[in-house]
């Protein structure tokens, strides 16, 4: 195994570090849903009960470690700048960064793409012991749903009970969505985030758009946290 390689750092080798791919490239980044055209750039109105938006080109890191190890939890929290969630099915969010609990030893970290490389490097440098960090940015994307009828659309699409009593704000759960799957997080009462696999993005988008037709659908322009990245 080799040290982290960047254009400026290639000669130093270390046996205990795994190579981290430099996230910067000279080719344009493309989201799997870039071909979807916005219907409206406005928020949902009384005639538009569902608003859909892709939050594209975010950084997705999967972190694994021992949540029973106080040193691991404390160190990860310090690097992330927010408390690592250790309670099942919870998430935390701060300053554009989201950390979702996936299992007792696994978390999904969502961050701006331009911050991903530095964050991954910082985690690898600070954490010790039996840990794993996997960059899944290229294999996933995010769809955000909002609007007064968004919960009705989700009830069509997943068997999860999304009533606020059992699915409060901040809760996150993986489940079936249509004939695929998604990591579903409640941002607000009528605002949801779906983390989905890239290969199913077009299918899920079309499913949700069709499911919302009876309520009226507004499609916002694609949002990235690094617009027009090259």
Short mmCIF file of N, CA and C in Angstrom, two decimals, residues 66-223:
data_model
loop_
_atom_site.label_atom_id
_atom_site.label_comp_id
_atom_site.label_asym_id
_atom_site.label_seq_id
_atom_site.Cartn_x
_atom_site.Cartn_y
_atom_site.Cartn_z
N UNK A 66 -15.54 1.01 14.97
CA UNK A 66 -16.18 0.47 16.17
C UNK A 66 -16.85 1.58 16.96
N UNK A 67 -18.17 1.61 16.95
CA UNK A 67 -18.89 2.66 17.68
C UNK A 67 -18.79 2.48 19.19
N UNK A 68 -18.34 1.32 19.65
CA UNK A 68 -18.13 1.11 21.08
C UNK A 68 -16.76 1.59 21.54
N UNK A 69 -15.95 2.03 20.60
CA UNK A 69 -14.62 2.54 20.92
C UNK A 69 -14.69 4.07 21.07
N UNK A 70 -14.59 4.57 22.30
CA UNK A 70 -14.72 6.03 22.51
C UNK A 70 -13.70 6.84 21.72
N UNK A 71 -12.48 6.31 21.57
CA UNK A 71 -11.45 7.04 20.85
C UNK A 71 -11.83 7.20 19.38
N UNK A 72 -12.35 6.14 18.78
CA UNK A 72 -12.78 6.21 17.38
C UNK A 72 -13.88 7.24 17.21
N UNK A 73 -14.91 7.18 18.07
CA UNK A 73 -16.05 8.09 17.96
C UNK A 73 -15.61 9.53 18.16
N UNK A 74 -14.78 9.77 19.17
CA UNK A 74 -14.32 11.12 19.46
C UNK A 74 -13.46 11.68 18.33
N UNK A 75 -12.55 10.84 17.82
CA UNK A 75 -11.65 11.31 16.76
C UNK A 75 -12.43 11.60 15.48
N UNK A 76 -13.32 10.69 15.09
CA UNK A 76 -14.13 10.91 13.89
C UNK A 76 -14.98 12.16 14.03
N UNK A 77 -15.55 12.38 15.20
CA UNK A 77 -16.38 13.56 15.43
C UNK A 77 -15.56 14.83 15.30
N UNK A 78 -14.34 14.82 15.83
CA UNK A 78 -13.48 16.00 15.73
C UNK A 78 -13.13 16.32 14.29
N UNK A 79 -12.80 15.31 13.50
CA UNK A 79 -12.45 15.53 12.10
C UNK A 79 -13.67 16.03 11.32
N UNK A 80 -14.82 15.44 11.57
CA UNK A 80 -16.03 15.79 10.83
C UNK A 80 -16.59 17.15 11.24
N UNK A 81 -16.32 17.56 12.47
CA UNK A 81 -16.86 18.81 12.96
C UNK A 81 -18.28 18.70 13.46
N UNK A 82 -18.75 17.49 13.69
CA UNK A 82 -20.06 17.23 14.26
C UNK A 82 -20.06 15.83 14.88
N UNK A 83 -20.95 15.61 15.82
CA UNK A 83 -20.95 14.36 16.57
C UNK A 83 -21.35 13.18 15.68
N UNK A 84 -20.52 12.15 15.68
CA UNK A 84 -20.85 10.94 14.92
C UNK A 84 -22.09 10.30 15.53
N UNK A 85 -23.17 10.11 14.76
CA UNK A 85 -24.39 9.53 15.33
C UNK A 85 -24.22 8.04 15.64
N UNK A 86 -24.48 7.67 16.88
CA UNK A 86 -24.34 6.27 17.28
C UNK A 86 -25.68 5.62 17.59
N UNK A 87 -26.75 6.41 17.63
CA UNK A 87 -28.08 5.85 17.82
C UNK A 87 -28.63 5.35 16.48
N UNK A 88 -29.23 4.17 16.45
CA UNK A 88 -29.74 3.62 15.19
C UNK A 88 -30.71 4.55 14.48
N UNK A 89 -30.58 4.60 13.16
CA UNK A 89 -31.52 5.30 12.28
C UNK A 89 -31.55 6.81 12.52
N UNK A 90 -30.40 7.38 12.91
CA UNK A 90 -30.33 8.82 13.12
C UNK A 90 -29.33 9.45 12.17
N UNK A 91 -29.41 10.76 12.06
CA UNK A 91 -28.47 11.51 11.23
C UNK A 91 -28.19 12.85 11.89
N UNK A 92 -27.09 13.46 11.51
CA UNK A 92 -26.76 14.80 11.98
C UNK A 92 -26.35 15.63 10.77
N UNK A 93 -26.57 16.94 10.87
CA UNK A 93 -26.26 17.83 9.75
C UNK A 93 -25.73 19.14 10.28
N UNK A 94 -24.69 19.65 9.63
CA UNK A 94 -24.11 20.92 10.04
C UNK A 94 -23.27 21.48 8.90
N UNK A 95 -23.53 22.73 8.55
CA UNK A 95 -22.72 23.46 7.57
C UNK A 95 -22.55 22.69 6.26
N UNK A 96 -23.65 22.12 5.75
CA UNK A 96 -23.60 21.44 4.47
C UNK A 96 -23.08 20.02 4.52
N UNK A 97 -22.74 19.53 5.69
CA UNK A 97 -22.24 18.16 5.84
C UNK A 97 -23.29 17.33 6.57
N UNK A 98 -23.55 16.12 6.07
CA UNK A 98 -24.53 15.21 6.67
C UNK A 98 -23.85 13.89 6.97
N UNK A 99 -24.13 13.34 8.16
CA UNK A 99 -23.64 12.01 8.52
C UNK A 99 -24.84 11.16 8.89
N UNK A 100 -25.01 10.05 8.20
CA UNK A 100 -26.14 9.15 8.41
C UNK A 100 -25.67 7.82 9.01
N UNK A 101 -26.35 7.38 10.05
CA UNK A 101 -26.11 6.06 10.62
C UNK A 101 -26.64 5.00 9.66
N UNK A 102 -25.81 4.03 9.31
CA UNK A 102 -26.23 2.94 8.44
C UNK A 102 -26.35 1.62 9.18
N UNK A 103 -25.44 1.38 10.12
CA UNK A 103 -25.43 0.16 10.93
C UNK A 103 -24.56 0.46 12.15
N UNK A 104 -24.47 -0.46 13.12
CA UNK A 104 -23.68 -0.15 14.32
C UNK A 104 -22.23 0.21 14.06
N UNK A 105 -21.69 -0.16 12.89
CA UNK A 105 -20.29 0.17 12.61
C UNK A 105 -20.11 0.85 11.26
N UNK A 106 -21.15 1.54 10.78
CA UNK A 106 -21.10 2.08 9.42
C UNK A 106 -21.89 3.37 9.32
N UNK A 107 -21.29 4.37 8.61
CA UNK A 107 -21.92 5.67 8.44
C UNK A 107 -21.72 6.15 7.01
N UNK A 108 -22.69 6.89 6.49
CA UNK A 108 -22.56 7.57 5.21
C UNK A 108 -22.33 9.04 5.47
N UNK A 109 -21.24 9.58 4.91
CA UNK A 109 -20.90 10.98 5.05
C UNK A 109 -21.14 11.67 3.71
N UNK A 110 -21.98 12.71 3.72
CA UNK A 110 -22.25 13.50 2.53
C UNK A 110 -21.63 14.87 2.72
N UNK A 111 -20.84 15.30 1.75
CA UNK A 111 -20.17 16.58 1.87
C UNK A 111 -19.99 17.19 0.49
N UNK A 112 -19.63 18.45 0.45
CA UNK A 112 -19.39 19.10 -0.83
C UNK A 112 -18.22 18.42 -1.53
N UNK A 113 -18.33 18.28 -2.84
CA UNK A 113 -17.32 17.56 -3.60
C UNK A 113 -15.93 18.19 -3.45
N UNK A 114 -15.87 19.50 -3.38
CA UNK A 114 -14.57 20.16 -3.28
C UNK A 114 -13.90 19.94 -1.93
N UNK A 115 -14.67 19.46 -0.95
CA UNK A 115 -14.11 19.20 0.38
C UNK A 115 -13.83 17.72 0.60
N UNK A 116 -14.23 16.90 -0.35
CA UNK A 116 -14.17 15.45 -0.15
C UNK A 116 -12.74 14.94 0.03
N UNK A 117 -11.84 15.35 -0.84
CA UNK A 117 -10.48 14.84 -0.80
C UNK A 117 -9.80 15.16 0.53
N UNK A 118 -9.93 16.41 0.95
CA UNK A 118 -9.31 16.82 2.22
C UNK A 118 -9.93 16.10 3.40
N UNK A 119 -11.24 15.88 3.36
CA UNK A 119 -11.91 15.19 4.46
C UNK A 119 -11.47 13.73 4.54
N UNK A 120 -11.41 13.06 3.38
CA UNK A 120 -10.98 11.66 3.38
C UNK A 120 -9.55 11.54 3.90
N UNK A 121 -8.70 12.42 3.45
CA UNK A 121 -7.31 12.40 3.90
C UNK A 121 -7.21 12.64 5.40
N UNK A 122 -8.01 13.59 5.91
CA UNK A 122 -7.98 13.90 7.34
C UNK A 122 -8.46 12.71 8.17
N UNK A 123 -9.49 12.03 7.70
CA UNK A 123 -9.99 10.86 8.43
C UNK A 123 -8.95 9.74 8.44
N UNK A 124 -8.32 9.50 7.30
CA UNK A 124 -7.31 8.43 7.23
C UNK A 124 -6.09 8.75 8.11
N UNK A 125 -5.78 10.04 8.20
CA UNK A 125 -4.63 10.44 9.00
C UNK A 125 -4.92 10.33 10.49
N UNK A 126 -6.14 10.70 10.90
CA UNK A 126 -6.46 10.78 12.32
C UNK A 126 -6.89 9.45 12.93
N UNK A 127 -7.60 8.64 12.15
CA UNK A 127 -8.15 7.40 12.71
C UNK A 127 -7.12 6.29 12.70
N UNK A 128 -7.15 5.47 13.74
CA UNK A 128 -6.24 4.34 13.85
C UNK A 128 -7.04 3.08 14.14
N UNK A 129 -6.38 1.95 14.04
CA UNK A 129 -7.05 0.70 14.32
C UNK A 129 -7.79 0.16 13.12
N UNK A 130 -8.79 -0.66 13.39
CA UNK A 130 -9.53 -1.36 12.33
C UNK A 130 -10.63 -0.45 11.81
N UNK A 131 -10.35 0.29 10.73
CA UNK A 131 -11.34 1.20 10.14
C UNK A 131 -11.33 1.02 8.63
N UNK A 132 -12.39 1.52 8.01
CA UNK A 132 -12.50 1.47 6.55
C UNK A 132 -13.15 2.75 6.07
N UNK A 133 -12.63 3.30 4.97
CA UNK A 133 -13.20 4.48 4.34
C UNK A 133 -13.29 4.21 2.84
N UNK A 134 -14.49 4.27 2.31
CA UNK A 134 -14.71 3.98 0.89
C UNK A 134 -15.41 5.17 0.25
N UNK A 135 -14.85 5.65 -0.86
CA UNK A 135 -15.44 6.74 -1.61
C UNK A 135 -16.46 6.17 -2.60
N UNK A 136 -17.73 6.48 -2.38
CA UNK A 136 -18.80 5.99 -3.26
C UNK A 136 -19.43 7.12 -4.07
N UNK A 137 -18.72 8.22 -4.20
CA UNK A 137 -19.30 9.39 -4.86
C UNK A 137 -19.76 9.10 -6.28
N UNK A 138 -19.00 8.32 -7.02
CA UNK A 138 -19.35 8.05 -8.40
C UNK A 138 -20.49 7.07 -8.58
N UNK A 139 -20.88 6.39 -7.52
CA UNK A 139 -21.91 5.36 -7.63
C UNK A 139 -23.26 5.75 -7.08
N UNK A 140 -23.38 6.96 -6.56
CA UNK A 140 -24.63 7.38 -5.93
C UNK A 140 -24.97 8.81 -6.32
N UNK A 141 -26.23 9.17 -6.17
CA UNK A 141 -26.66 10.56 -6.28
C UNK A 141 -27.79 10.78 -5.29
N UNK A 142 -28.27 12.03 -5.22
CA UNK A 142 -29.28 12.40 -4.23
C UNK A 142 -30.45 13.06 -4.94
N UNK A 143 -31.66 12.64 -4.59
CA UNK A 143 -32.88 13.31 -5.02
C UNK A 143 -33.55 13.88 -3.79
N UNK A 144 -33.92 15.16 -3.85
CA UNK A 144 -34.68 15.78 -2.77
C UNK A 144 -36.12 16.00 -3.24
N UNK A 145 -37.05 15.67 -2.35
CA UNK A 145 -38.48 15.81 -2.62
C UNK A 145 -39.07 16.74 -1.57
N UNK A 146 -39.96 17.62 -2.00
CA UNK A 146 -40.64 18.50 -1.06
C UNK A 146 -42.02 18.85 -1.62
N UNK A 147 -42.82 19.53 -0.82
CA UNK A 147 -44.15 19.93 -1.26
C UNK A 147 -45.23 19.35 -0.38
N UNK A 148 -46.41 19.93 -0.47
CA UNK A 148 -47.49 19.54 0.44
C UNK A 148 -47.94 18.09 0.25
N UNK A 149 -47.74 17.51 -0.96
CA UNK A 149 -48.18 16.14 -1.23
C UNK A 149 -47.03 15.15 -1.30
N UNK A 150 -45.84 15.57 -0.86
CA UNK A 150 -44.68 14.69 -0.96
C UNK A 150 -44.87 13.40 -0.18
N UNK A 151 -45.53 13.48 0.98
CA UNK A 151 -45.70 12.28 1.78
C UNK A 151 -46.63 11.28 1.09
N UNK A 152 -47.61 11.78 0.35
CA UNK A 152 -48.49 10.89 -0.41
C UNK A 152 -47.71 10.15 -1.50
N UNK A 153 -46.79 10.86 -2.13
CA UNK A 153 -45.97 10.23 -3.18
C UNK A 153 -45.09 9.15 -2.57
N UNK A 154 -44.49 9.43 -1.42
CA UNK A 154 -43.64 8.43 -0.78
C UNK A 154 -44.44 7.21 -0.34
N UNK A 155 -45.67 7.42 0.11
CA UNK A 155 -46.51 6.29 0.52
C UNK A 155 -46.80 5.36 -0.65
N UNK A 156 -46.82 5.92 -1.86
CA UNK A 156 -46.99 5.10 -3.06
C UNK A 156 -45.73 4.28 -3.37
N UNK A 157 -44.59 4.77 -2.89
CA UNK A 157 -43.31 4.29 -3.41
C UNK A 157 -42.53 3.40 -2.46
N UNK A 158 -42.83 3.43 -1.16
CA UNK A 158 -42.07 2.65 -0.20
C UNK A 158 -42.98 2.06 0.87
N UNK A 159 -42.66 0.88 1.39
CA UNK A 159 -43.45 0.31 2.48
C UNK A 159 -43.14 0.90 3.84
N UNK A 160 -42.16 1.79 3.94
CA UNK A 160 -41.82 2.41 5.22
C UNK A 160 -43.01 3.19 5.78
N UNK A 161 -43.17 3.13 7.08
CA UNK A 161 -44.15 3.97 7.76
C UNK A 161 -43.51 5.34 7.97
N UNK A 162 -43.99 6.35 7.27
CA UNK A 162 -43.36 7.67 7.33
C UNK A 162 -44.16 8.64 8.19
N UNK A 163 -45.08 8.13 8.98
CA UNK A 163 -45.82 9.01 9.89
C UNK A 163 -44.83 9.68 10.83
N UNK A 164 -45.01 10.98 11.13
CA UNK A 164 -44.06 11.69 12.00
C UNK A 164 -43.82 11.05 13.35
N UNK A 165 -44.80 10.30 13.86
CA UNK A 165 -44.61 9.64 15.16
C UNK A 165 -43.53 8.58 15.11
N UNK A 166 -43.37 7.93 13.96
CA UNK A 166 -42.38 6.85 13.84
C UNK A 166 -41.22 7.23 12.92
N UNK A 167 -41.38 8.31 12.17
CA UNK A 167 -40.30 8.76 11.28
C UNK A 167 -40.13 10.27 11.46
N UNK A 168 -39.52 10.68 12.56
CA UNK A 168 -39.37 12.12 12.84
C UNK A 168 -38.28 12.75 11.99
N UNK A 169 -38.19 14.06 12.06
CA UNK A 169 -37.15 14.80 11.36
C UNK A 169 -35.78 14.32 11.83
N UNK A 170 -34.90 14.06 10.87
CA UNK A 170 -33.56 13.58 11.18
C UNK A 170 -33.41 12.07 11.12
N UNK A 171 -34.52 11.35 11.11
CA UNK A 171 -34.42 9.89 11.01
C UNK A 171 -33.99 9.49 9.61
N UNK A 172 -33.27 8.38 9.51
CA UNK A 172 -32.80 7.87 8.22
C UNK A 172 -32.97 6.36 8.22
N UNK A 173 -33.41 5.82 7.08
CA UNK A 173 -33.62 4.37 6.99
C UNK A 173 -33.47 3.93 5.54
N UNK A 174 -32.86 2.78 5.35
CA UNK A 174 -32.79 2.18 4.02
C UNK A 174 -33.99 1.30 3.80
N UNK A 175 -34.55 1.37 2.61
CA UNK A 175 -35.74 0.57 2.33
C UNK A 175 -35.94 0.41 0.83
N UNK A 176 -36.93 -0.41 0.50
CA UNK A 176 -37.37 -0.54 -0.88
C UNK A 176 -37.97 0.78 -1.34
N UNK A 177 -37.66 1.19 -2.56
CA UNK A 177 -38.28 2.35 -3.17
C UNK A 177 -38.62 1.96 -4.60
N UNK A 178 -39.93 1.95 -4.90
CA UNK A 178 -40.40 1.41 -6.18
C UNK A 178 -39.87 -0.04 -6.29
N UNK A 179 -39.15 -0.36 -7.37
CA UNK A 179 -38.56 -1.69 -7.50
C UNK A 179 -37.04 -1.63 -7.33
N UNK A 180 -36.59 -0.61 -6.63
CA UNK A 180 -35.18 -0.46 -6.32
C UNK A 180 -35.05 -0.25 -4.81
N UNK A 181 -34.09 0.56 -4.39
CA UNK A 181 -33.90 0.82 -2.97
C UNK A 181 -33.35 2.23 -2.82
N UNK A 182 -33.40 2.74 -1.58
CA UNK A 182 -32.89 4.08 -1.31
C UNK A 182 -32.62 4.22 0.17
N UNK A 183 -31.73 5.13 0.50
CA UNK A 183 -31.56 5.58 1.88
C UNK A 183 -32.40 6.83 2.02
N UNK A 184 -33.39 6.77 2.88
CA UNK A 184 -34.41 7.82 2.98
C UNK A 184 -34.20 8.61 4.27
N UNK A 185 -34.09 9.93 4.14
CA UNK A 185 -33.86 10.78 5.32
C UNK A 185 -34.89 11.91 5.32
N UNK A 186 -35.47 12.13 6.50
CA UNK A 186 -36.45 13.21 6.63
C UNK A 186 -35.74 14.49 7.06
N UNK A 187 -35.77 15.50 6.20
CA UNK A 187 -35.14 16.78 6.48
C UNK A 187 -36.08 17.70 7.24
N UNK A 188 -37.35 17.67 6.87
CA UNK A 188 -38.38 18.49 7.49
C UNK A 188 -39.71 17.76 7.31
N UNK A 189 -40.78 18.36 7.81
CA UNK A 189 -42.08 17.68 7.75
C UNK A 189 -42.45 17.30 6.32
N UNK A 190 -42.18 18.20 5.37
CA UNK A 190 -42.52 17.94 3.96
C UNK A 190 -41.28 18.07 3.08
N UNK A 191 -40.17 17.57 3.56
CA UNK A 191 -38.92 17.67 2.80
C UNK A 191 -38.10 16.41 3.08
N UNK A 192 -37.76 15.67 2.01
CA UNK A 192 -37.09 14.38 2.14
C UNK A 192 -35.87 14.32 1.24
N UNK A 193 -34.91 13.51 1.64
CA UNK A 193 -33.70 13.27 0.87
C UNK A 193 -33.58 11.78 0.58
N UNK A 194 -33.35 11.43 -0.68
CA UNK A 194 -33.19 10.04 -1.10
C UNK A 194 -31.79 9.86 -1.67
N UNK A 195 -31.00 9.01 -1.05
CA UNK A 195 -29.69 8.66 -1.59
C UNK A 195 -29.87 7.36 -2.36
N UNK A 196 -29.58 7.40 -3.65
CA UNK A 196 -29.88 6.26 -4.52
C UNK A 196 -28.66 5.87 -5.34
N UNK A 197 -28.69 4.65 -5.85
CA UNK A 197 -27.61 4.18 -6.70
C UNK A 197 -27.69 4.85 -8.07
N UNK A 198 -26.54 5.18 -8.60
CA UNK A 198 -26.47 5.88 -9.88
C UNK A 198 -27.18 5.11 -10.99
N UNK A 199 -27.00 3.80 -11.01
CA UNK A 199 -27.56 3.00 -12.10
C UNK A 199 -29.08 2.96 -12.08
N UNK A 200 -29.70 3.28 -10.94
CA UNK A 200 -31.16 3.29 -10.85
C UNK A 200 -31.73 4.70 -10.82
N UNK A 201 -30.88 5.71 -10.98
CA UNK A 201 -31.32 7.09 -10.82
C UNK A 201 -32.42 7.47 -11.80
N UNK A 202 -32.25 7.15 -13.07
CA UNK A 202 -33.24 7.53 -14.07
C UNK A 202 -34.57 6.82 -13.82
N UNK A 203 -34.51 5.54 -13.49
CA UNK A 203 -35.74 4.78 -13.19
C UNK A 203 -36.47 5.37 -12.00
N UNK A 204 -35.77 5.64 -10.90
CA UNK A 204 -36.41 6.17 -9.70
C UNK A 204 -36.97 7.56 -9.96
N UNK A 205 -36.21 8.39 -10.67
CA UNK A 205 -36.71 9.73 -11.00
C UNK A 205 -38.02 9.65 -11.77
N UNK A 206 -38.05 8.81 -12.80
CA UNK A 206 -39.27 8.70 -13.61
C UNK A 206 -40.43 8.13 -12.80
N UNK A 207 -40.14 7.19 -11.91
CA UNK A 207 -41.17 6.61 -11.05
C UNK A 207 -41.80 7.71 -10.18
N UNK A 208 -40.95 8.49 -9.51
CA UNK A 208 -41.44 9.53 -8.61
C UNK A 208 -42.18 10.62 -9.38
N UNK A 209 -41.67 10.96 -10.56
CA UNK A 209 -42.35 11.97 -11.37
C UNK A 209 -43.74 11.50 -11.77
N UNK A 210 -43.86 10.22 -12.16
CA UNK A 210 -45.17 9.66 -12.52
C UNK A 210 -46.08 9.57 -11.30
N UNK A 211 -45.51 9.19 -10.16
CA UNK A 211 -46.32 9.06 -8.94
C UNK A 211 -46.86 10.41 -8.48
N UNK A 212 -46.17 11.49 -8.84
CA UNK A 212 -46.62 12.81 -8.41
C UNK A 212 -47.49 13.54 -9.39
N UNK A 213 -47.76 12.96 -10.55
CA UNK A 213 -48.50 13.66 -11.59
C UNK A 213 -49.88 14.12 -11.11
N UNK A 214 -50.56 13.31 -10.33
CA UNK A 214 -51.92 13.68 -9.91
C UNK A 214 -51.92 14.87 -8.96
N UNK A 215 -50.77 15.18 -8.37
CA UNK A 215 -50.68 16.30 -7.43
C UNK A 215 -50.04 17.54 -8.07
N UNK A 216 -49.47 17.37 -9.25
CA UNK A 216 -48.73 18.45 -9.89
C UNK A 216 -47.27 18.38 -9.50
N UNK A 217 -46.38 18.41 -10.50
CA UNK A 217 -44.95 18.23 -10.25
C UNK A 217 -44.18 19.46 -10.72
N UNK A 218 -43.30 19.93 -9.88
CA UNK A 218 -42.35 20.98 -10.24
C UNK A 218 -40.95 20.39 -10.16
N UNK A 219 -40.19 20.53 -11.24
CA UNK A 219 -38.82 20.02 -11.27
C UNK A 219 -37.87 21.21 -11.25
N UNK A 220 -37.09 21.31 -10.20
CA UNK A 220 -36.15 22.41 -10.08
C UNK A 220 -34.86 22.10 -10.83
N UNK A 221 -34.14 23.14 -11.15
CA UNK A 221 -32.84 22.97 -11.79
C UNK A 221 -31.94 22.15 -10.89
N UNK A 222 -31.08 21.38 -11.52
CA UNK A 222 -30.17 20.54 -10.76
C UNK A 222 -29.26 21.40 -9.90
N UNK A 223 -29.12 20.99 -8.66
CA UNK A 223 -28.26 21.71 -7.72
C UNK A 223 -26.99 20.92 -7.47
#
